[in-house]
XYZ file of C-alpha atoms in Angstrom:
772
model
C 25.019 -3.406 90.464
C 24.466 -6.029 87.845
C 20.901 -4.835 87.416
C 22.031 -1.319 86.854
C 24.556 -2.388 84.244
C 21.904 -4.426 82.466
C 19.580 -1.447 82.350
C 22.321 0.767 80.948
C 23.136 -1.782 78.260
C 19.457 -2.119 77.259
C 19.052 1.630 76.861
C 22.161 1.719 74.722
C 20.724 -0.904 72.407
C 17.464 1.059 72.110
C 19.339 4.221 71.197
C 21.390 2.350 68.632
C 18.258 0.781 67.159
C 16.465 4.103 66.757
C 19.616 5.743 65.471
C 19.991 2.995 62.850
C 16.283 3.168 62.045
C 16.267 6.918 61.482
C 19.507 6.835 59.509
C 18.131 4.001 57.353
C 14.782 5.681 56.979
C 16.436 8.976 56.159
C 18.738 7.234 53.726
C 15.797 5.642 51.959
C 14.020 9.008 51.817
C 17.181 10.675 50.521
C 17.648 7.846 47.997
C 14.148 8.358 46.662
C 14.591 12.147 46.621
C 17.859 11.862 44.706
C 16.221 9.452 42.262
C 13.256 11.777 41.755
C 15.636 14.710 41.161
C 17.398 12.721 38.451
C 20.626 12.036 40.368
C 20.627 8.400 39.194
C 19.534 9.227 35.654
C 17.049 11.472 33.908
C 13.484 11.329 35.167
C 10.510 12.288 33.000
C 9.318 15.875 33.291
C 5.725 16.951 33.843
C 5.321 17.527 30.095
C 6.744 14.087 29.325
C 4.309 12.505 31.766
C 1.504 14.508 30.189
C 2.563 13.517 26.672
C 4.660 10.350 26.861
C 6.628 9.415 23.771
C 4.687 6.394 22.586
C 6.290 6.025 19.134
C 2.956 5.852 17.315
C 2.618 4.497 13.771
C 1.276 6.726 11.030
C -1.953 5.342 9.575
C -2.970 5.511 5.921
C -6.747 5.655 5.820
C -8.989 5.087 2.800
C -11.900 7.321 1.853
C -14.283 4.695 3.254
C -12.551 4.692 6.649
C -10.351 1.575 6.388
C -6.731 1.553 7.516
C -4.957 0.289 4.398
C -1.397 0.586 5.691
C 0.995 2.093 8.208
C 4.426 3.660 8.411
C 6.182 2.743 11.630
C 9.285 1.867 13.572
C 7.017 0.121 16.071
C 3.668 -0.994 14.693
C 1.582 0.834 17.281
C -1.792 2.506 16.838
C -3.414 3.779 20.053
C -6.921 2.857 21.095
C -9.119 4.665 23.639
C -10.314 2.979 26.837
C -13.950 3.103 25.706
C -12.994 1.027 22.641
C -11.632 -1.812 24.803
C -13.960 -4.722 25.635
C -14.589 -5.003 29.371
C -13.632 -8.679 29.468
C -10.172 -7.669 28.216
C -9.841 -5.095 31.007
C -11.060 -7.589 33.639
C -8.720 -10.299 32.381
C -5.809 -7.864 32.546
C -6.549 -6.700 36.092
C -7.245 -10.230 37.356
C -3.994 -11.594 35.962
C -1.514 -8.729 36.213
C -2.673 -6.569 39.159
C -5.526 -7.815 41.353
C -5.536 -4.697 43.568
C -5.150 -2.253 40.664
C -8.181 -0.168 41.670
C -7.061 -0.056 45.342
C -3.427 1.131 45.181
C -1.824 4.379 44.012
C 0.807 2.877 41.770
C 2.596 0.602 44.251
C 1.027 -2.514 45.715
C 2.436 -2.558 49.284
C 1.065 -6.018 50.090
C 2.476 -7.509 46.911
C 5.814 -5.798 47.458
C 6.169 -7.158 51.011
C 5.227 -10.633 49.791
C 7.825 -10.470 47.007
C 10.551 -9.199 49.389
C 9.801 -11.753 52.121
C 9.903 -14.633 49.644
C 12.897 -13.191 47.774
C 10.794 -13.104 44.612
C 9.883 -16.809 44.728
C 6.156 -16.021 45.030
C 6.208 -13.777 41.988
C 6.992 -10.166 41.290
C 5.122 -7.195 42.649
C 5.028 -4.871 39.633
C 1.661 -3.226 39.261
C 0.178 -2.369 35.862
C 1.220 1.227 36.531
C 4.802 0.195 37.297
C 4.929 -1.914 34.135
C 3.643 1.086 32.195
C 6.339 3.270 33.785
C 8.998 0.771 32.751
C 7.662 0.446 29.182
C 7.268 4.188 28.687
C 10.531 5.476 30.063
C 13.354 2.943 30.323
C 12.399 -0.495 28.996
C 13.900 -3.634 30.522
C 16.933 -1.923 32.055
C 20.003 -3.537 33.583
C 20.358 -7.059 34.996
C 23.069 -5.843 37.424
C 21.475 -5.918 40.906
C 22.476 -2.399 42.158
C 21.315 -0.829 38.895
C 18.210 -2.964 38.991
C 17.368 -1.619 42.454
C 17.793 1.946 41.206
C 15.550 1.156 38.254
C 12.874 -0.319 40.505
C 13.016 2.792 42.681
C 12.537 4.996 39.611
C 9.619 2.819 38.509
C 7.915 3.422 41.877
C 8.384 7.176 41.613
C 7.158 7.337 38.011
C 4.239 5.037 38.844
C 3.022 7.316 41.649
C 3.325 10.317 39.348
C 1.390 8.505 36.632
C -1.356 7.671 39.127
C -1.686 11.386 39.968
C -1.578 12.353 36.308
C -3.986 9.821 34.785
C -7.198 8.031 35.675
C -7.176 4.258 36.143
C -8.921 3.850 32.784
C -6.298 5.987 31.021
C -3.485 3.964 32.627
C -4.999 0.705 31.340
C -5.348 2.170 27.837
C -1.772 3.510 27.870
C -0.458 0.153 29.056
C -2.303 -1.876 26.423
C -1.227 0.589 23.737
C 2.441 0.200 24.674
C 2.976 -3.525 25.260
C 4.776 -5.573 22.576
C 2.939 -8.701 21.392
C 5.791 -9.718 18.990
C 5.381 -10.451 15.272
C 5.400 -6.714 14.582
C 2.366 -6.076 16.798
C 2.941 -3.309 19.349
C -0.166 -2.372 21.288
C -3.502 -4.132 21.508
C -4.948 -2.640 18.335
C -2.087 -3.893 16.155
C -2.204 -7.246 17.960
C -5.950 -7.618 17.382
C -5.490 -6.749 13.715
C -2.492 -8.997 13.087
C -3.505 -12.044 15.144
C -7.308 -11.894 14.770
C -7.909 -9.494 11.858
C -10.363 -7.434 13.896
C -10.623 -4.320 16.033
C -10.039 -4.657 19.829
C -13.687 -3.891 20.626
C -14.689 -7.011 18.674
C -12.394 -9.418 20.553
C -14.106 -12.363 22.204
C -13.412 -13.225 25.850
C -11.140 -16.135 24.909
C -9.192 -13.914 22.478
C -8.809 -11.287 25.205
C -7.560 -13.944 27.632
C -5.055 -15.122 24.997
C -3.548 -11.623 24.693
C -3.431 -11.108 28.463
C -1.724 -14.486 28.809
C 0.929 -13.395 26.311
C 1.945 -10.461 28.533
C 3.962 -12.698 30.877
C 6.325 -13.629 28.030
C 5.100 -12.747 24.512
C 7.810 -14.745 22.757
C 7.209 -17.857 24.865
C 3.416 -17.725 24.564
C 3.406 -16.793 20.859
C 0.253 -18.407 19.378
C 1.741 -18.639 15.869
C 4.271 -21.254 16.981
C 2.893 -24.742 16.426
C 5.182 -26.326 19.051
C 3.891 -23.980 21.763
C 0.186 -24.539 21.255
C -0.213 -26.418 24.530
C 1.726 -23.761 26.476
C -0.411 -21.024 24.932
C -3.631 -22.900 25.733
C -2.606 -23.532 29.344
C -1.554 -19.925 29.826
C -4.865 -18.675 28.411
C -6.750 -20.992 30.761
C -4.747 -19.655 33.702
C -6.173 -16.237 32.868
C -9.682 -17.729 33.125
C -8.775 -19.112 36.571
C -7.638 -15.661 37.670
C -10.900 -14.166 36.439
C -12.808 -16.728 38.520
C -10.649 -15.963 41.564
C -11.492 -12.258 41.263
C -15.213 -12.901 40.670
C -15.233 -11.598 37.096
C -16.650 -14.843 35.695
C -18.118 -17.979 37.265
C -16.285 -21.275 37.479
C -18.853 -22.856 35.138
C -18.211 -20.226 32.459
C -14.467 -20.647 32.848
C -14.697 -24.430 32.396
C -16.773 -23.961 29.251
C -14.295 -21.402 27.878
C -11.331 -23.689 28.575
C -12.784 -26.260 26.165
C -12.560 -23.802 23.262
C -9.446 -24.191 21.100
C -7.004 -21.366 20.467
C -7.936 -19.815 17.129
C -6.097 -17.034 15.326
C -6.428 -15.374 11.914
C -2.801 -14.406 11.553
C -2.179 -11.664 8.977
C 1.206 -10.030 9.589
C 1.614 -6.456 8.408
C 4.597 -5.193 6.438
C 5.443 -2.349 4.096
C 5.747 -4.740 1.156
C 2.500 -6.670 1.647
C -1.187 -5.970 2.038
C -3.464 -3.615 0.139
C -2.326 -0.726 -2.095
C 1.402 -1.381 -1.575
C 2.530 0.700 -4.564
C 0.221 3.546 -3.594
C 1.510 3.494 -0.009
C 5.098 3.704 -1.221
C 4.222 6.579 -3.552
C 2.544 8.366 -0.627
C 5.602 7.758 1.550
C 7.834 9.557 -0.962
C 5.315 12.423 -1.204
C 5.235 12.756 2.597
C 9.029 12.869 2.811
C 8.904 16.051 0.729
C 5.870 17.443 2.564
C 7.408 17.227 6.050
C 10.423 19.260 4.881
C 8.199 22.213 4.043
C 5.630 21.852 6.841
C 7.330 21.824 10.270
C 5.433 21.206 13.498
C 4.817 23.838 16.199
C 8.346 23.333 17.523
C 9.812 24.085 14.114
C 10.917 20.478 13.632
C 10.014 18.034 10.891
C 7.242 15.540 11.554
C 8.446 11.967 11.726
C 6.117 9.859 9.594
C 7.261 6.701 11.429
C 6.741 7.776 15.054
C 4.459 10.832 15.231
C 1.161 8.992 14.838
C -0.103 11.011 11.876
C -3.341 10.058 10.169
C -3.133 10.302 6.380
C -6.619 10.441 4.914
C -6.395 9.363 1.287
C -8.771 9.366 -1.663
C -8.368 5.613 -2.231
C -11.552 3.573 -1.872
C -10.639 0.219 -0.305
C -13.391 -1.579 -2.235
C -12.297 -0.234 -5.622
C -8.673 -0.881 -4.702
C -9.502 -4.497 -3.935
C -11.400 -4.880 -7.214
C -8.515 -3.328 -9.156
C -5.949 -5.628 -7.549
C -8.177 -8.640 -8.177
C -8.674 -7.634 -11.827
C -4.923 -7.325 -12.414
C -4.226 -10.663 -10.730
C -7.044 -12.559 -12.450
C -6.095 -11.473 -15.951
C -2.302 -11.492 -15.775
C -2.133 -14.831 -13.975
C -4.067 -16.191 -16.930
C -2.272 -14.294 -19.713
C 1.131 -15.119 -18.215
C 0.563 -18.818 -18.960
C 0.196 -17.940 -22.636
C 3.331 -15.815 -22.560
C 5.392 -18.671 -21.069
C 3.928 -21.082 -23.624
C 4.814 -18.825 -26.556
C 8.403 -18.414 -25.294
C 9.176 -22.131 -25.070
C 10.745 -22.287 -28.520
C 12.508 -18.930 -28.249
C 16.274 -19.519 -27.768
C 16.625 -15.939 -26.481
C 13.526 -16.000 -24.259
C 11.914 -13.757 -23.262
C 13.489 -11.314 -25.729
C 12.671 -10.903 -29.412
C 14.589 -9.272 -32.251
C 17.691 -8.342 -30.268
C 21.264 -9.630 -30.511
C 23.002 -11.799 -27.873
C 25.150 -8.770 -27.052
C 22.055 -6.685 -26.344
C 20.644 -9.477 -24.185
C 23.893 -9.678 -22.232
C 23.753 -5.927 -21.654
C 20.222 -6.192 -20.216
C 21.248 -9.010 -17.852
C 24.377 -7.212 -16.644
C 22.362 -4.071 -15.927
C 19.838 -6.139 -13.967
C 22.699 -7.658 -11.955
C 24.010 -4.213 -11.018
C 20.524 -3.109 -9.960
C 19.993 -6.177 -7.762
C 20.059 -6.414 -3.981
C 22.716 -9.143 -4.246
C 25.069 -6.732 -6.030
C 24.405 -3.952 -3.495
C 25.065 -6.148 -0.449
C 28.179 -7.816 -1.868
C 29.552 -4.461 -2.984
C 29.083 -3.027 0.520
C 30.968 -6.039 1.880
C 33.961 -5.209 -0.292
C 33.574 -7.810 -3.032
C 35.016 -6.979 -6.443
C 32.853 -6.766 -9.578
C 34.411 -9.997 -10.838
C 33.540 -11.845 -7.620
C 30.009 -10.536 -7.673
C 29.437 -11.488 -11.315
C 30.812 -14.974 -10.634
C 28.332 -15.437 -7.757
C 25.424 -15.038 -10.188
C 26.375 -18.383 -11.755
C 26.341 -20.330 -8.470
C 23.139 -22.184 -7.633
C 21.528 -21.054 -4.407
C 18.353 -21.540 -2.403
C 15.769 -18.839 -2.945
C 12.097 -18.020 -2.863
C 10.598 -16.987 -6.183
C 7.337 -15.347 -7.165
C 4.721 -17.385 -8.993
C 1.066 -16.627 -9.623
C 0.268 -19.577 -7.353
C 2.264 -18.140 -4.449
C 5.887 -18.050 -3.339
C 7.904 -21.147 -4.139
C 11.163 -22.421 -2.657
C 13.673 -23.480 -5.294
C 17.352 -23.785 -6.145
C 18.410 -21.575 -9.007
C 21.328 -19.550 -10.298
C 20.725 -15.849 -9.572
C 21.418 -15.139 -13.241
C 18.667 -17.561 -14.234
C 16.298 -15.918 -11.769
C 16.833 -12.593 -13.580
C 15.762 -14.186 -16.859
C 12.823 -15.819 -15.081
C 11.553 -12.498 -13.753
C 12.079 -10.786 -17.123
C 9.344 -13.082 -18.466
C 6.646 -11.575 -16.266
C 4.019 -9.261 -17.667
C 3.680 -6.148 -15.521
C 0.734 -3.785 -15.122
C -0.150 -0.281 -14.035
C -3.743 0.706 -13.271
C -5.318 3.859 -11.855
C -8.934 4.918 -11.375
C -10.101 8.427 -10.458
C -13.188 10.618 -10.232
C -13.051 13.130 -13.120
C -14.962 15.810 -11.203
C -12.812 15.810 -8.043
C -9.504 14.322 -9.150
C -9.781 11.836 -6.277
C -7.756 8.730 -7.087
C -9.854 5.704 -6.091
C -7.534 2.829 -7.052
C -3.788 2.579 -7.741
C -2.078 -0.683 -8.742
C 1.539 -0.064 -9.661
C 2.541 -3.639 -10.429
C 1.797 -7.300 -9.873
C 3.613 -7.846 -6.549
C 5.449 -5.133 -4.618
C 7.650 -7.571 -2.703
C 9.255 -8.835 -5.912
C 8.665 -5.992 -8.403
C 8.989 -2.577 -6.774
C 8.908 -0.368 -9.852
C 5.654 1.630 -9.901
C 4.051 1.556 -13.355
C 1.420 4.187 -12.469
C 3.297 7.210 -11.186
C 6.885 6.242 -11.883
C 7.049 4.454 -15.214
C 6.297 6.257 -18.482
C 5.595 3.948 -21.424
C 4.759 4.426 -25.082
C 1.032 5.108 -25.286
C 0.212 4.004 -28.836
C -3.245 4.863 -30.104
C -4.470 6.113 -26.737
C -2.815 9.357 -27.880
C -5.172 9.723 -30.848
C -8.088 11.322 -28.918
C -5.761 14.253 -28.180
C -5.247 14.760 -31.927
C -8.984 14.573 -32.583
C -9.736 16.943 -29.699
C -7.274 19.512 -31.081
C -8.898 19.374 -34.508
C -12.392 19.750 -33.050
C -11.264 22.651 -30.855
C -8.998 24.482 -33.348
C -10.595 23.606 -36.704
C -14.247 23.128 -35.743
C -14.386 19.570 -37.081
C -17.193 17.200 -36.101
C -17.267 13.408 -35.565
C -19.318 12.866 -38.713
C -16.918 14.686 -41.033
C -15.565 12.327 -43.690
C -11.802 11.786 -43.975
C -9.978 9.777 -46.630
C -8.360 6.559 -45.464
C -5.761 5.952 -48.144
C -1.970 5.863 -48.450
C -0.675 9.237 -47.320
C 2.750 10.860 -47.015
C 3.743 13.900 -44.991
C 6.775 15.372 -46.739
C 9.984 16.369 -45.019
C 9.608 19.742 -43.302
C 10.435 21.905 -40.296
C 9.207 19.341 -37.760
C 9.788 16.280 -39.915
C 13.344 15.329 -40.799
C 12.227 12.913 -43.540
C 9.138 11.893 -45.511
C 6.664 10.015 -43.301
C 4.169 7.483 -44.690
C 2.138 5.775 -41.950
C 0.428 2.448 -42.579
C -2.679 0.963 -40.989
C -2.022 -1.910 -38.608
C -4.176 -4.325 -40.631
C -2.703 -3.176 -43.968
C -6.162 -2.219 -45.306
C -7.632 1.075 -46.556
C -11.328 1.948 -46.433
C -11.720 5.093 -48.507
C -13.915 7.821 -47.000
C -14.743 7.209 -43.345
C -16.168 9.428 -40.620
C -13.892 10.672 -37.861
C -15.976 8.677 -35.398
C -15.440 5.478 -37.349
C -11.761 6.252 -37.849
C -11.161 6.611 -34.101
C -13.313 3.588 -33.271
C -11.148 1.438 -35.530
C -7.916 3.301 -34.762
C -7.114 4.124 -38.408
C -3.580 5.469 -38.576
C -3.817 7.329 -41.901
C -6.730 9.439 -40.641
C -4.828 10.462 -37.513
C -1.853 11.394 -39.708
C -4.044 13.547 -42.011
C -5.581 15.296 -38.992
C -2.263 16.183 -37.369
C -0.924 17.351 -40.692
C -3.913 19.697 -40.967
C -3.912 21.102 -37.426
C -0.126 20.983 -36.887
C 1.926 19.019 -34.357
C 2.639 22.116 -32.172
C -1.106 22.624 -31.616
C -1.457 18.993 -30.483
C 1.540 19.312 -28.153
C -0.014 22.462 -26.662
C -3.294 20.595 -26.076
C -1.499 17.683 -24.384
C 0.395 20.016 -22.062
C -2.886 21.674 -21.032
C -4.182 18.182 -20.246
C -1.532 17.854 -17.560
C 1.082 15.774 -19.388
C 4.567 16.761 -18.250
C 6.502 14.392 -20.527
C 8.609 15.777 -23.345
C 6.449 15.609 -26.492
C 8.321 16.278 -29.750
C 6.756 18.588 -32.367
C 6.604 15.838 -34.976
C 3.680 14.352 -36.910
C 4.554 10.815 -35.724
C 3.158 11.662 -32.277
C -0.297 11.208 -33.847
C 0.208 7.438 -33.558
C 1.443 7.583 -29.970
C 5.221 7.441 -30.303
C 5.521 9.210 -26.945
C 6.003 7.986 -23.379
C 3.512 9.051 -20.670
C 2.623 7.651 -17.242
C -0.688 5.954 -16.462
C -1.400 8.673 -13.879
C -1.109 11.482 -16.419
C -3.012 9.626 -19.130
C -6.001 8.943 -16.856
C -6.043 12.570 -15.685
C -5.873 13.825 -19.279
C -8.772 11.609 -20.426
C -10.767 12.602 -17.327
C -10.731 16.204 -18.529
C -13.210 15.321 -21.283
C -15.524 13.578 -18.806
C -15.325 16.703 -16.606
C -16.701 19.055 -19.294
C -13.260 20.184 -20.417
C -11.868 21.094 -16.973
C -8.574 19.467 -15.988
C -8.271 18.358 -12.333
C -4.892 17.243 -11.053
C -5.077 13.783 -9.423
C -5.636 14.021 -5.667
C -4.133 11.368 -3.390
C -4.498 12.902 0.089
C -7.524 14.806 1.388
C -6.120 15.788 4.791
C -3.499 14.965 7.415
C -4.105 14.974 11.169
C -1.565 14.860 13.967
C -1.842 12.302 16.771
C -4.244 14.583 18.649
C -6.657 14.860 15.718
C -5.635 18.391 14.729
C -5.770 18.946 10.956
C -2.300 19.996 9.779
C -2.956 19.720 6.030
C -6.054 20.103 3.875
C -5.886 19.498 0.144
C -7.033 22.037 -2.430
C -7.770 20.691 -5.927
C -5.702 22.161 -8.769
C -7.875 22.833 -11.812
C -7.850 24.778 -15.077
C -9.966 24.980 -18.231
C -8.706 23.159 -21.320
C -11.613 23.076 -23.815
C -15.255 24.174 -23.670
C -18.104 21.833 -22.761
C -19.157 21.267 -26.369
C -15.695 20.122 -27.458
C -15.331 17.872 -24.375
C -18.710 16.222 -24.980
C -17.878 15.735 -28.670
C -14.642 13.923 -27.806
C -16.576 11.735 -25.339
C -19.043 10.759 -28.081
C -16.127 9.936 -30.376
C -14.658 7.615 -27.755
C -18.018 5.987 -27.081
C -17.771 4.719 -30.650
C -14.619 2.790 -29.662
C -16.584 0.632 -27.212
C -19.747 0.433 -29.331
C -18.288 -0.919 -32.555
C -14.523 -0.449 -32.478
C -11.406 -1.820 -30.822
C -12.993 -1.680 -27.376
C -16.243 -3.433 -28.269
C -15.244 -6.516 -26.279
C -16.591 -4.737 -23.226
C -20.077 -5.313 -24.646
C -19.682 -9.048 -25.159
C -22.448 -10.988 -23.471
C -21.093 -14.436 -24.329
C -17.886 -16.293 -23.616
C -14.914 -15.901 -25.929
C -13.243 -18.756 -27.833
C -9.788 -17.674 -26.610
C -8.563 -18.917 -23.241
C -6.354 -15.869 -22.647
C -9.258 -13.376 -22.570
C -10.030 -13.324 -18.850
C -13.347 -12.299 -17.382
C -15.468 -12.607 -20.514
C -18.337 -11.876 -20.735
C -17.978 -8.372 -19.289
C -21.466 -7.484 -20.526
C -21.149 -3.766 -19.717
C -24.312 -2.115 -20.992
C -24.099 1.577 -20.081
C -22.196 4.211 -22.068
C -18.412 3.868 -21.860
C -15.992 6.231 -23.585
C -12.615 4.644 -24.123
C -9.584 3.963 -26.271
C -7.238 1.040 -26.800
C -3.565 1.448 -27.573
C -0.749 -0.793 -28.755
C 2.839 0.356 -29.178
C 5.538 -0.768 -31.561
C 6.211 -4.501 -31.576
C 3.389 -5.099 -29.071
C 5.591 -3.943 -26.179
C 2.821 -1.881 -24.559
C -0.902 -2.562 -24.333
C -3.281 0.157 -23.127
C -6.933 0.721 -22.402
C -8.496 3.817 -20.876
C -12.219 3.877 -20.199
C -14.646 6.348 -18.666
C -18.178 6.508 -17.350
C -19.525 9.868 -16.122
C -18.118 9.605 -12.592
C -15.168 7.204 -12.944
C -12.179 7.026 -15.282
C -9.689 4.175 -15.248
C -6.571 3.430 -17.256
C -4.572 0.219 -17.652
C -1.128 -0.436 -19.094
C 0.338 -3.933 -19.531
C 3.742 -4.957 -20.815
C 7.049 -6.516 -19.816
C 9.668 -4.645 -17.847
C 11.917 -4.621 -20.922
C 10.469 -3.490 -24.258
C 12.372 -6.240 -26.069
C 10.347 -8.853 -24.137
C 6.863 -9.033 -25.637
C 4.333 -11.121 -27.526
C 5.234 -11.760 -31.144
C 1.581 -11.915 -32.223
C -0.449 -8.686 -32.295
C -3.582 -10.674 -31.471
C -2.019 -11.286 -28.052
C 0.056 -8.140 -27.628
C -2.565 -5.523 -28.480
C -4.226 -3.363 -25.851
C -7.598 -5.028 -26.416
C -6.085 -8.330 -25.234
C -3.507 -7.258 -22.662
C -5.155 -4.292 -20.926
C -8.877 -4.121 -21.740
C -9.799 -7.309 -19.824
C -8.446 -5.781 -16.608
C -10.682 -2.755 -17.098
C -13.611 -5.030 -17.953
C -13.209 -7.162 -14.822
C -12.727 -4.071 -12.645
C -15.806 -2.316 -13.991
C -17.955 -5.427 -13.722
C -17.027 -5.714 -10.044
C -17.577 -1.997 -9.395
C -20.960 -1.950 -11.115
C -22.068 -5.003 -9.141
C -21.226 -3.191 -5.882
C -24.166 -0.805 -5.588
C -22.594 0.947 -2.588
C -20.035 2.512 -4.951
C -22.684 4.306 -7.058
C -20.697 3.979 -10.285
C -22.777 5.637 -12.981
C -24.361 3.730 -15.836
C -26.149 6.824 -17.133
C -25.251 8.684 -20.351
C -22.737 11.522 -20.220
C -24.562 14.815 -19.728
C -25.053 16.771 -22.953
C -24.334 20.533 -22.685
C -27.241 22.946 -23.073
C -27.730 24.237 -26.647
C -25.314 21.633 -27.983
C -25.255 21.865 -31.807
C -22.408 19.620 -33.035
C -23.510 16.524 -34.933
C -22.241 13.466 -33.085
C -24.706 10.754 -34.164
C -23.547 9.895 -37.648
C -25.565 8.215 -40.388
C -24.678 4.573 -41.117
C -21.716 4.200 -43.458
C -22.025 1.812 -46.397
C -18.893 -0.317 -46.066
C -18.231 -2.736 -43.229
C -15.072 -1.983 -41.320
C -12.824 -4.896 -40.452
C -12.086 -4.793 -36.697
C -8.567 -5.988 -36.000
C -9.752 -7.094 -32.559
C -12.743 -9.131 -33.728
C -13.158 -12.651 -32.347
C -12.124 -14.437 -35.530
C -8.777 -12.605 -35.535
C -7.913 -14.442 -32.340
C -8.294 -17.879 -33.830
C -4.812 -17.831 -35.395
C -1.633 -15.806 -34.904
C -1.135 -12.743 -37.098
C 1.874 -13.239 -39.347
C 2.497 -9.639 -40.360
C 4.003 -7.218 -37.855
C 3.502 -3.447 -37.940
C 6.648 -1.550 -38.835
C 8.084 1.388 -36.907
C 5.491 3.715 -38.376
C 2.477 1.650 -37.348
C 2.500 2.455 -33.654
C -0.869 1.621 -32.216
C -4.269 0.047 -32.580
């Protein structure tokens, strides 16, 4: 009887066991089914698995194939599997998922080990599971029940990913998604920021360093000096794992362990790096473009996440040379500006009242970030103004790098008002392709763009437009003689009072050729020419040359009393180098989406302005400026006696057509120069027109702006890969205008000659003497 009862009890236990087993098994199956159907939260669809949202940065690419910047929320640029070094792939598999090539998304052996040890022997997440987590839900909850649900979803997504992608594609997706901190998301950004190279060029020890970071990127951050030993040990652990999985020998690993951790850390940001002003200008252009060019779904492209490729006209080599030229000259000239302001009680301003100075400072306060932040936080105007007189710690810009200091914010405004600013642009006259764009001296501290944003008084760089109008409308030639003598244009329809211009040097030469008059920037000759052809005709010519600024119909425009941007001035001058055909500056050649499909292709905007003969004649006139006139410094083959002329000797031998310009009170210095296939323009001045050099020898375009052009061109000509022309401008067929004039008897005094730099000029040009 007892035996029978025992048998009955045993059978009951068996039934209960199998009942519990099937219920549990069924529950697990149901749990996974519910999870896959989205009962515990949205699961990715087939389309989302096919095209996961990877939040890809938009790249800005130069004409020579260099990535010069990015727009991003996460600094991620994808890389294909074939562009990954194999030692990186092996290090990843050996360290993160030894059986990666054997499982289908879930490592059963690793999972059982993790469960049996309650996680003490390490986790069991495969590379595919980590990818699933990174792509679709991030870190998730720390609450255990939710964490279990998340892990279940990871398993489901991982198995789907394994069916959807090859092993190689999964590795590439994973490495493109992982965050390496310091603004580096994905292996390509990490390689660029930490090593300044492409992933395919990473060494085995660099690859091991990045794989070691994956365990905890913040903890194993190689930029932290205090964590160097941790980083080294973690990297060496990766070598041990590679030995364990037979990817490298023990001897190789021991040799690699002896190598120190080396990085070439170059963090990326919107305010640093190459072509910062250009990138910001492009950003604003793209914001308008996306509004009018929706994607296939009818939605706007997101320039921060859609992984667009913006192919620009900028040449990274020319851009580098332009930035170097601006820095080399202005760092040098700035010393002279500070020196000259030492005895100025109202530094850096000249000829303005204390009330006017106070107005400038108050306006700068209201435009500051300090004012904006304090205003948002509810501070009153009185409280904000008072804060500008309280000393505080701050970083300031210097030409020797950022410097920590303690200063009143109000004093920092005056400090920054001292700095000379610059705008420089270079473009190909025949295509309109902009090759270099430098909008200022440092975008982080001075964000106003002096190329496309800031219009400044152009001085004598306007005079070629007057000469071109006379040649085109009146048939004049460069060798025609014009009287340089006191001259008055009486009050008339476009002149509200009598106008008597003076020459900047106060001298008169009698009869001079037009070529000589432009070369030496003689004001009275320009005034006589505009009086003869009429101001409206000159304004019409300037508009055809692409200038959109408001130009008054007054004779005084002959001396450059108008404000135009560097971008428009360079494009206007380029028209003459392009045989009289205006080409609007081109910044972008094409845009591709993240799949490489072209979604925008540029079409140059062009129109005829003057015929080839007139264009060539104007070019020959401007060649005289650099041969014997105000731009002749470009030809110097010996050093200059003045320490503020940077880059001398420039020793440029080929033909260069150009023009200097200096505005009233030396507030603006200009130089625009052209060779057959490259035009470049430079403006230099202070942010405020009332801050400027007192001496014309220092404040003229030949001193402030021309050296930047000279340094830039010297660098470009030395780089034979750029193919910058040193040949003469091409003469039109059957050209009949006389451009090579006979020698003139009297010697012209050049206001920019070397001996004029030996001592300050005492006399200042008045309001009528705009430019030289």
